[in-house]
Amino acid sequence: MTSIGGAASSGMVDWNLAVATATRLVRPGPEVSRDEARTIVAELRRHAKASEEHVRGFTRMGTGDVHDTPVLVVDRPGWVKANVAGFRELLKPLLDKMQERRAGSPGGAVLGAVGGKVTGVELGMLLSFLSSRVLGQYETFAPASRDLPADANGGGRLLLVAPNIVHVERELEVKPHDFRLWVCLHEETHRTQFSAVPWLRAHLEGEIQSFLSETDVDPMTVLERIRDAAQSLAGSRPEAEEDDGGRSFVELVQTPAQREILGRLTAVMSLLEGHADFVMDGVGPAVVPTVAEIREKFQQRRAKGASRLDMTLRKLLGLDAKLRQYRDGERFVRAVVDQVGMDGFNRVWTSPNTLPTKSEIAKPADWVARVHRKAES
């Protein structure tokens, strides 16, 4: 098997084992013939191209630019490999620090080899679960490679996960042509956000690195905090210690400084996801005849989850917070556009200083007052 980025099996995470585990455990996709698969891939590519014009015309972002961000129609293992490559790039500084700390401890090399394999298996199990649920993704952080081409600036590609799109359109019993275009409108909005706002990728990466740099680099400390979090979520901690208020695993392992950074990241992600939903709804009625039916059925699916296990894992991984981001972010974008128009809203992309804060996502008028009044004074 080809390694992910060189010596991927060394260090704190066995990345090759993560890919192998996820690929082995991933659920098979819906049954389609070879001809059907070719037709689906070709249609998704056409829809992605058409969505580019629709989104840019509606948002007034990047109009006239021709971006070369690749569109990759992938299967579930392909999505896993892309995300492992992205995680490896993002986590490298943190894992290098943890590796240095562990190397200086007694038996550190042996612990590192064993721990790397355990972590690789755990990451693979997580990715196998997620790989059957993601319809599309704008992947920003994995370095360019033969399997993952990137734009001219070295980062970014649009992933459309064909088996999952087909699975959901069949589950919802909606028109495949309309649903595929609807999905592409959402994902194309993310591609437009990053291609039309050149500082956005570096800003997000900087915030994530700041978050990671605050992590305890002592491996035993990290493991103890993870164990405490897992016990509290499993209900095995003594009742007197259960003061976490039902927070997710992600929230439970944060330091105070990380919570501040996460607040900023949450606001940005709410903006990006809400903007994509707003654009999808704004463009949809003109180009997707059954958009109202699709939207209603998809919202119901989002809200209830597929099973008790799915709902438990969503809570554990903090995915319920992502669902709130769609809702809160869309409400923010709609309120701002209603008040100051699309061009007024687009001031949000001026610089990191004009991004909404977490509190402003909940109170759009505060963002309008801060950004517009300051600009007009």
Short mmCIF file of C-alpha atoms in Angstrom, two decimals:
data_model
loop_
_atom_site.label_atom_id
_atom_site.label_comp_id
_atom_site.label_asym_id
_atom_site.label_seq_id
_atom_site.Cartn_x
_atom_site.Cartn_y
_atom_site.Cartn_z
CA MET A 1 0.00 0.00 0.00
CA THR A 2 1.23 3.47 -0.83
CA SER A 3 2.13 5.47 2.26
CA ILE A 4 0.51 8.80 3.03
CA GLY A 5 3.24 11.41 2.72
CA GLY A 6 6.37 9.33 3.13
CA ALA A 7 7.20 7.70 6.46
CA ALA A 8 3.59 7.72 7.51
CA SER A 9 3.80 4.75 9.85
CA SER A 10 6.30 6.38 12.21
CA GLY A 11 5.59 8.70 15.11
CA MET A 12 2.50 9.15 17.25
CA VAL A 13 -0.02 8.03 14.59
CA ASP A 14 0.35 5.18 12.12
CA TRP A 15 -1.31 6.96 9.22
CA ASN A 16 -1.10 3.99 6.86
CA LEU A 17 -2.83 1.83 9.44
CA ALA A 18 -5.54 4.49 9.79
CA VAL A 19 -6.21 4.30 6.05
CA ALA A 20 -6.08 0.49 6.02
CA THR A 21 -8.45 0.22 9.00
CA ALA A 22 -10.98 2.67 7.57
CA THR A 23 -10.86 1.03 4.14
CA ARG A 24 -11.42 -2.39 5.69
CA LEU A 25 -14.34 -1.23 7.86
CA VAL A 26 -16.04 1.17 5.46
CA ARG A 27 -19.55 0.18 4.48
CA PRO A 28 -20.16 -0.79 0.86
CA GLY A 29 -21.93 1.88 -1.16
CA PRO A 30 -25.27 1.46 -2.93
CA GLU A 31 -25.37 -1.00 -5.80
CA VAL A 32 -24.89 0.62 -9.20
CA SER A 33 -23.77 -0.81 -12.51
CA ARG A 34 -20.54 0.27 -14.16
CA ASP A 35 -22.49 2.34 -16.71
CA GLU A 36 -24.57 3.95 -13.96
CA ALA A 37 -21.39 4.85 -12.06
CA ARG A 38 -19.91 6.54 -15.13
CA THR A 39 -23.14 8.48 -15.67
CA ILE A 40 -23.25 9.62 -12.03
CA VAL A 41 -19.63 10.81 -12.07
CA ALA A 42 -20.14 12.70 -15.33
CA GLU A 43 -23.32 14.35 -14.06
CA LEU A 44 -21.70 15.45 -10.81
CA ARG A 45 -18.85 17.04 -12.77
CA ARG A 46 -21.34 18.90 -14.98
CA HIS A 47 -23.31 20.10 -11.97
CA ALA A 48 -20.15 21.30 -10.24
CA LYS A 49 -19.26 23.34 -13.32
CA ALA A 50 -22.76 24.78 -13.66
CA SER A 51 -22.90 25.58 -9.93
CA GLU A 52 -19.82 27.76 -10.26
CA GLU A 53 -21.67 30.29 -12.42
CA HIS A 54 -24.84 30.12 -10.31
CA VAL A 55 -23.02 30.67 -7.01
CA ARG A 56 -20.75 33.44 -8.22
CA GLY A 57 -23.63 35.31 -9.81
CA PHE A 58 -25.73 35.11 -6.65
CA THR A 59 -22.98 35.90 -4.13
CA ARG A 60 -21.10 38.46 -6.28
CA MET A 61 -17.87 36.83 -5.10
CA GLY A 62 -14.99 36.28 -7.50
CA THR A 63 -17.05 37.18 -10.56
CA GLY A 64 -14.92 37.02 -13.69
CA ASP A 65 -12.19 34.94 -12.09
CA VAL A 66 -11.43 31.51 -13.45
CA HIS A 67 -10.28 29.31 -10.60
CA ASP A 68 -8.52 26.03 -11.18
CA THR A 69 -9.54 24.26 -7.98
CA PRO A 70 -9.92 20.60 -8.95
CA VAL A 71 -13.25 18.80 -8.62
CA LEU A 72 -12.68 15.20 -7.51
CA VAL A 73 -15.56 12.71 -7.56
CA VAL A 74 -14.46 10.08 -5.04
CA ASP A 75 -15.64 6.91 -3.33
CA ARG A 76 -15.55 6.40 0.43
CA PRO A 77 -11.95 5.13 0.59
CA GLY A 78 -10.92 8.09 -1.56
CA TRP A 79 -12.51 10.48 0.93
CA VAL A 80 -10.68 8.71 3.77
CA LYS A 81 -7.29 9.05 2.05
CA ALA A 82 -7.84 12.75 1.36
CA ASN A 83 -8.75 13.46 4.97
CA VAL A 84 -5.88 11.43 6.39
CA ALA A 85 -3.53 13.50 4.23
CA GLY A 86 -5.14 16.69 5.55
CA PHE A 87 -5.03 15.56 9.19
CA ARG A 88 -1.40 14.54 8.85
CA GLU A 89 -0.46 17.98 7.59
CA LEU A 90 -2.44 19.85 10.25
CA LEU A 91 -1.36 17.71 13.19
CA LYS A 92 2.32 17.42 12.29
CA PRO A 93 3.59 20.25 14.56
CA LEU A 94 1.69 18.90 17.58
CA LEU A 95 2.64 15.27 16.97
CA ASP A 96 6.29 16.20 16.46
CA LYS A 97 6.33 17.90 19.87
CA MET A 98 4.67 14.90 21.51
CA GLN A 99 7.12 12.56 19.80
CA GLU A 100 10.10 14.55 21.12
CA ARG A 101 8.69 14.47 24.64
CA ARG A 102 8.04 10.74 24.48
CA ALA A 103 11.47 9.95 22.98
CA GLY A 104 13.13 11.33 26.12
CA SER A 105 11.17 9.09 28.48
CA PRO A 106 12.07 5.49 29.50
CA GLY A 107 10.75 3.03 26.94
CA GLY A 108 9.56 5.93 24.80
CA ALA A 109 10.38 4.30 21.47
CA VAL A 110 8.40 1.15 22.28
CA LEU A 111 5.48 3.15 23.64
CA GLY A 112 5.55 5.32 20.55
CA ALA A 113 5.38 2.36 18.17
CA VAL A 114 2.53 0.71 20.06
CA GLY A 115 0.67 3.96 20.68
CA GLY A 116 0.98 4.97 17.04
CA LYS A 117 -0.70 1.76 15.93
CA VAL A 118 -3.48 2.06 18.51
CA THR A 119 -4.15 5.65 17.49
CA GLY A 120 -4.06 4.67 13.81
CA VAL A 121 -6.72 2.02 14.38
CA GLU A 122 -8.90 4.43 16.39
CA LEU A 123 -8.62 7.14 13.74
CA GLY A 124 -9.44 4.59 11.05
CA MET A 125 -12.57 3.50 12.92
CA LEU A 126 -13.69 7.12 13.22
CA LEU A 127 -13.08 7.84 9.54
CA SER A 128 -14.90 4.69 8.46
CA PHE A 129 -17.97 5.98 10.32
CA LEU A 130 -17.76 9.46 8.85
CA SER A 131 -16.97 8.30 5.30
CA SER A 132 -20.50 7.07 4.72
CA ARG A 133 -22.09 10.34 5.88
CA VAL A 134 -20.24 13.11 4.05
CA LEU A 135 -21.80 14.19 0.74
CA GLY A 136 -19.14 16.68 -0.24
CA GLN A 137 -16.24 18.63 1.21
CA TYR A 138 -13.88 21.42 0.27
CA GLU A 139 -10.57 19.92 1.47
CA THR A 140 -8.08 22.70 2.10
CA PHE A 141 -5.06 21.37 3.97
CA ALA A 142 -3.68 18.22 2.33
CA PRO A 143 -0.56 18.93 0.24
CA ALA A 144 -0.83 18.51 -3.51
CA SER A 145 -0.08 15.01 -4.83
CA ARG A 146 -0.83 12.85 -7.84
CA ASP A 147 -4.01 11.55 -6.20
CA LEU A 148 -4.91 14.91 -4.67
CA PRO A 149 -4.21 17.69 -7.17
CA ALA A 150 -4.61 21.21 -5.81
CA ASP A 151 -5.08 24.71 -7.17
CA ALA A 152 -2.23 26.94 -8.33
CA ASN A 153 -1.65 28.17 -4.76
CA GLY A 154 -0.98 24.67 -3.52
CA GLY A 155 -4.13 23.97 -1.54
CA GLY A 156 -7.76 23.14 -2.05
CA ARG A 157 -9.87 20.66 -3.93
CA LEU A 158 -13.60 19.97 -4.02
CA LEU A 159 -14.53 16.40 -3.08
CA LEU A 160 -17.91 14.95 -4.07
CA VAL A 161 -18.55 11.54 -2.48
CA ALA A 162 -20.62 9.82 -5.15
CA PRO A 163 -21.79 6.71 -3.19
CA ASN A 164 -23.13 8.86 -0.34
CA ILE A 165 -24.97 11.23 -2.68
CA VAL A 166 -26.65 8.27 -4.39
CA HIS A 167 -27.46 6.65 -1.03
CA VAL A 168 -29.16 9.76 0.34
CA GLU A 169 -31.11 10.57 -2.82
CA ARG A 170 -32.51 7.03 -2.77
CA GLU A 171 -33.23 7.16 0.96
CA LEU A 172 -35.09 10.46 0.61
CA GLU A 173 -36.83 9.35 -2.61
CA VAL A 174 -36.04 12.60 -4.41
CA LYS A 175 -35.18 13.24 -8.05
CA PRO A 176 -31.51 12.33 -8.55
CA HIS A 177 -30.78 15.10 -11.07
CA ASP A 178 -32.17 17.77 -8.76
CA PHE A 179 -30.54 16.41 -5.60
CA ARG A 180 -27.11 16.16 -7.20
CA LEU A 181 -27.26 19.76 -8.39
CA TRP A 182 -28.51 20.88 -4.97
CA VAL A 183 -25.55 19.24 -3.25
CA CYS A 184 -23.14 20.78 -5.75
CA LEU A 185 -24.53 24.27 -5.08
CA HIS A 186 -23.69 23.92 -1.38
CA GLU A 187 -20.20 22.57 -1.96
CA GLU A 188 -19.44 25.05 -4.75
CA THR A 189 -20.21 27.85 -2.30
CA HIS A 190 -17.36 26.60 -0.11
CA ARG A 191 -15.05 26.45 -3.11
CA THR A 192 -16.01 30.03 -3.98
CA GLN A 193 -15.44 31.20 -0.41
CA PHE A 194 -11.85 29.95 -0.39
CA SER A 195 -10.97 30.88 -3.96
CA ALA A 196 -12.41 34.40 -3.74
CA VAL A 197 -11.05 35.13 -0.25
CA PRO A 198 -7.30 34.47 -0.52
CA TRP A 199 -6.52 34.98 3.19
CA LEU A 200 -9.20 32.60 4.47
CA ARG A 201 -7.25 29.34 4.24
CA ALA A 202 -4.18 30.72 6.03
CA HIS A 203 -6.38 32.31 8.71
CA LEU A 204 -8.17 29.05 9.44
CA GLU A 205 -4.92 27.11 9.50
CA GLY A 206 -3.41 29.66 11.88
CA GLU A 207 -6.34 29.38 14.28
CA ILE A 208 -6.18 25.59 14.21
CA GLN A 209 -2.44 25.62 14.87
CA SER A 210 -2.99 28.03 17.76
CA PHE A 211 -5.60 25.64 19.15
CA LEU A 212 -3.24 22.68 18.83
CA SER A 213 -0.27 24.54 20.32
CA GLU A 214 -2.26 24.94 23.55
CA THR A 215 -2.62 21.16 23.85
CA ASP A 216 -0.68 19.46 26.64
CA VAL A 217 2.28 17.88 24.91
CA ASP A 218 2.95 15.31 27.63
CA PRO A 219 1.42 12.14 26.13
CA MET A 220 0.30 10.76 29.50
CA THR A 221 -1.48 14.01 30.32
CA VAL A 222 -3.28 13.93 26.98
CA LEU A 223 -4.28 10.28 27.53
CA GLU A 224 -5.55 11.02 31.04
CA ARG A 225 -7.71 13.89 29.79
CA ILE A 226 -9.07 11.74 26.97
CA ARG A 227 -9.82 8.95 29.45
CA ASP A 228 -11.67 11.35 31.76
CA ALA A 229 -13.68 12.67 28.84
CA ALA A 230 -14.59 9.18 27.65
CA GLN A 231 -15.62 8.10 31.15
CA SER A 232 -17.84 11.12 31.62
CA LEU A 233 -19.53 10.52 28.28
CA ALA A 234 -20.02 6.85 29.14
CA GLY A 235 -21.60 7.81 32.46
CA SER A 236 -18.94 5.94 34.48
CA ARG A 237 -17.63 8.90 36.45
CA PRO A 238 -18.94 9.44 40.01
CA GLU A 239 -22.02 11.64 40.07
CA ALA A 240 -20.26 14.38 42.02
CA GLU A 241 -17.72 14.75 39.24
CA GLU A 242 -20.26 15.12 36.43
CA ASP A 243 -19.97 18.87 36.01
CA ASP A 244 -19.40 18.95 32.25
CA GLY A 245 -22.98 19.85 31.36
CA GLY A 246 -23.24 17.23 28.64
CA ARG A 247 -20.49 18.70 26.48
CA SER A 248 -18.96 16.78 23.60
CA PHE A 249 -15.65 14.96 23.64
CA VAL A 250 -14.06 17.82 21.69
CA GLU A 251 -15.13 20.36 24.31
CA LEU A 252 -14.12 18.26 27.28
CA VAL A 253 -10.44 18.09 26.37
CA GLN A 254 -9.92 21.85 26.00
CA THR A 255 -7.91 24.26 28.05
CA PRO A 256 -9.40 27.73 28.74
CA ALA A 257 -7.21 29.23 26.00
CA GLN A 258 -8.44 26.57 23.57
CA ARG A 259 -12.05 27.44 24.38
CA GLU A 260 -11.40 31.02 23.32
CA ILE A 261 -9.86 29.90 20.05
CA LEU A 262 -12.67 27.40 19.51
CA GLY A 263 -15.17 30.23 19.96
CA ARG A 264 -13.56 32.07 17.04
CA LEU A 265 -13.37 28.92 14.95
CA THR A 266 -17.01 28.12 15.69
CA ALA A 267 -18.03 31.57 14.49
CA VAL A 268 -16.07 31.18 11.24
CA MET A 269 -17.44 27.71 10.57
CA SER A 270 -20.97 28.89 11.33
CA LEU A 271 -20.48 31.68 8.81
CA LEU A 272 -19.13 29.36 6.10
CA GLU A 273 -21.77 26.66 6.58
CA GLY A 274 -24.63 29.11 7.01
CA HIS A 275 -23.56 31.06 3.94
CA ALA A 276 -23.53 27.83 1.91
CA ASP A 277 -27.05 26.96 3.06
CA PHE A 278 -28.25 30.50 2.34
CA VAL A 279 -26.79 30.43 -1.17
CA MET A 280 -28.19 26.97 -1.80
CA ASP A 281 -31.66 28.20 -0.88
CA GLY A 282 -31.23 31.43 -2.83
CA VAL A 283 -30.10 29.78 -6.05
CA GLY A 284 -32.12 26.60 -5.69
CA PRO A 285 -35.63 27.74 -6.68
CA ALA A 286 -34.37 29.04 -10.04
CA VAL A 287 -32.42 25.92 -11.07
CA VAL A 288 -33.68 23.01 -8.92
CA PRO A 289 -37.42 22.43 -9.57
CA THR A 290 -37.98 20.20 -6.51
CA VAL A 291 -35.82 22.21 -4.10
CA ALA A 292 -38.60 22.67 -1.52
CA GLU A 293 -39.18 18.93 -1.24
CA ILE A 294 -35.44 18.20 -1.07
CA ARG A 295 -34.83 20.83 1.59
CA GLU A 296 -37.67 19.62 3.81
CA LYS A 297 -36.67 15.96 3.63
CA PHE A 298 -32.99 16.70 4.09
CA GLN A 299 -33.61 18.90 7.14
CA GLN A 300 -35.65 16.13 8.73
CA ARG A 301 -32.82 13.68 8.05
CA ARG A 302 -30.25 16.07 9.53
CA ALA A 303 -32.29 16.61 12.66
CA LYS A 304 -33.08 13.03 13.63
CA GLY A 305 -29.96 11.09 12.63
CA ALA A 306 -30.12 7.58 11.25
CA SER A 307 -30.12 5.56 14.49
CA ARG A 308 -29.46 5.61 18.22
CA LEU A 309 -25.82 4.74 17.51
CA ASP A 310 -25.59 7.57 15.01
CA MET A 311 -27.02 10.05 17.53
CA THR A 312 -24.64 8.84 20.25
CA LEU A 313 -21.62 9.20 17.99
CA ARG A 314 -22.78 12.63 16.82
CA LYS A 315 -22.84 13.76 20.43
CA LEU A 316 -19.49 12.15 21.19
CA LEU A 317 -17.78 13.77 18.21
CA GLY A 318 -19.42 17.16 18.58
CA LEU A 319 -21.36 16.81 15.32
CA ASP A 320 -24.49 18.20 16.94
CA ALA A 321 -22.58 21.46 17.20
CA LYS A 322 -22.06 21.34 13.44
CA LEU A 323 -25.81 21.03 12.92
CA ARG A 324 -26.29 24.16 15.03
CA GLN A 325 -23.68 25.90 12.89
CA TYR A 326 -25.78 25.38 9.78
CA ARG A 327 -28.85 26.80 11.48
CA ASP A 328 -27.26 29.70 13.35
CA GLY A 329 -24.99 30.68 10.49
CA GLU A 330 -27.79 30.69 7.93
CA ARG A 331 -29.87 32.88 10.23
CA PHE A 332 -26.95 35.30 10.60
CA VAL A 333 -26.37 35.58 6.84
CA ARG A 334 -30.06 36.03 6.09
CA ALA A 335 -30.47 38.74 8.71
CA VAL A 336 -27.42 40.68 7.52
CA VAL A 337 -28.41 40.47 3.84
CA ASP A 338 -31.93 41.62 4.73
CA GLN A 339 -30.48 44.63 6.56
CA VAL A 340 -27.58 45.75 4.34
CA GLY A 341 -27.88 43.74 1.11
CA MET A 342 -25.48 41.26 -0.48
CA ASP A 343 -22.71 43.81 -1.03
CA GLY A 344 -23.02 44.92 2.59
CA PHE A 345 -22.83 41.34 3.77
CA ASN A 346 -19.74 40.73 1.62
CA ARG A 347 -17.76 43.09 3.82
CA VAL A 348 -17.45 40.03 6.05
CA TRP A 349 -14.73 38.80 3.65
CA THR A 350 -12.59 41.96 3.93
CA SER A 351 -10.17 40.65 6.57
CA PRO A 352 -10.10 38.46 9.70
CA ASN A 353 -11.17 41.57 11.66
CA THR A 354 -14.49 41.72 9.82
CA LEU A 355 -15.42 38.11 10.54
CA PRO A 356 -18.29 37.79 13.02
CA THR A 357 -17.60 36.81 16.60
CA LYS A 358 -19.45 33.95 18.21
CA SER A 359 -21.77 36.40 19.97
CA GLU A 360 -22.38 38.32 16.72
CA ILE A 361 -23.49 35.11 14.99
CA ALA A 362 -26.33 35.08 17.52
CA LYS A 363 -26.88 38.86 17.22
CA PRO A 364 -26.36 39.88 13.57
CA ALA A 365 -27.27 43.50 14.28
CA ASP A 366 -24.18 43.78 16.47
CA TRP A 367 -21.97 42.76 13.54
CA VAL A 368 -23.69 45.28 11.26
CA ALA A 369 -23.21 48.01 13.83
CA ARG A 370 -19.53 47.18 14.34
CA VAL A 371 -18.47 46.72 10.73
CA HIS A 372 -20.68 49.19 8.91
CA ARG A 373 -20.73 52.02 11.38
CA LYS A 374 -16.94 51.81 11.77
CA ALA A 375 -16.52 51.86 7.99
CA GLU A 376 -18.87 54.82 7.59
CA SER A 377 -17.41 56.90 10.44
#
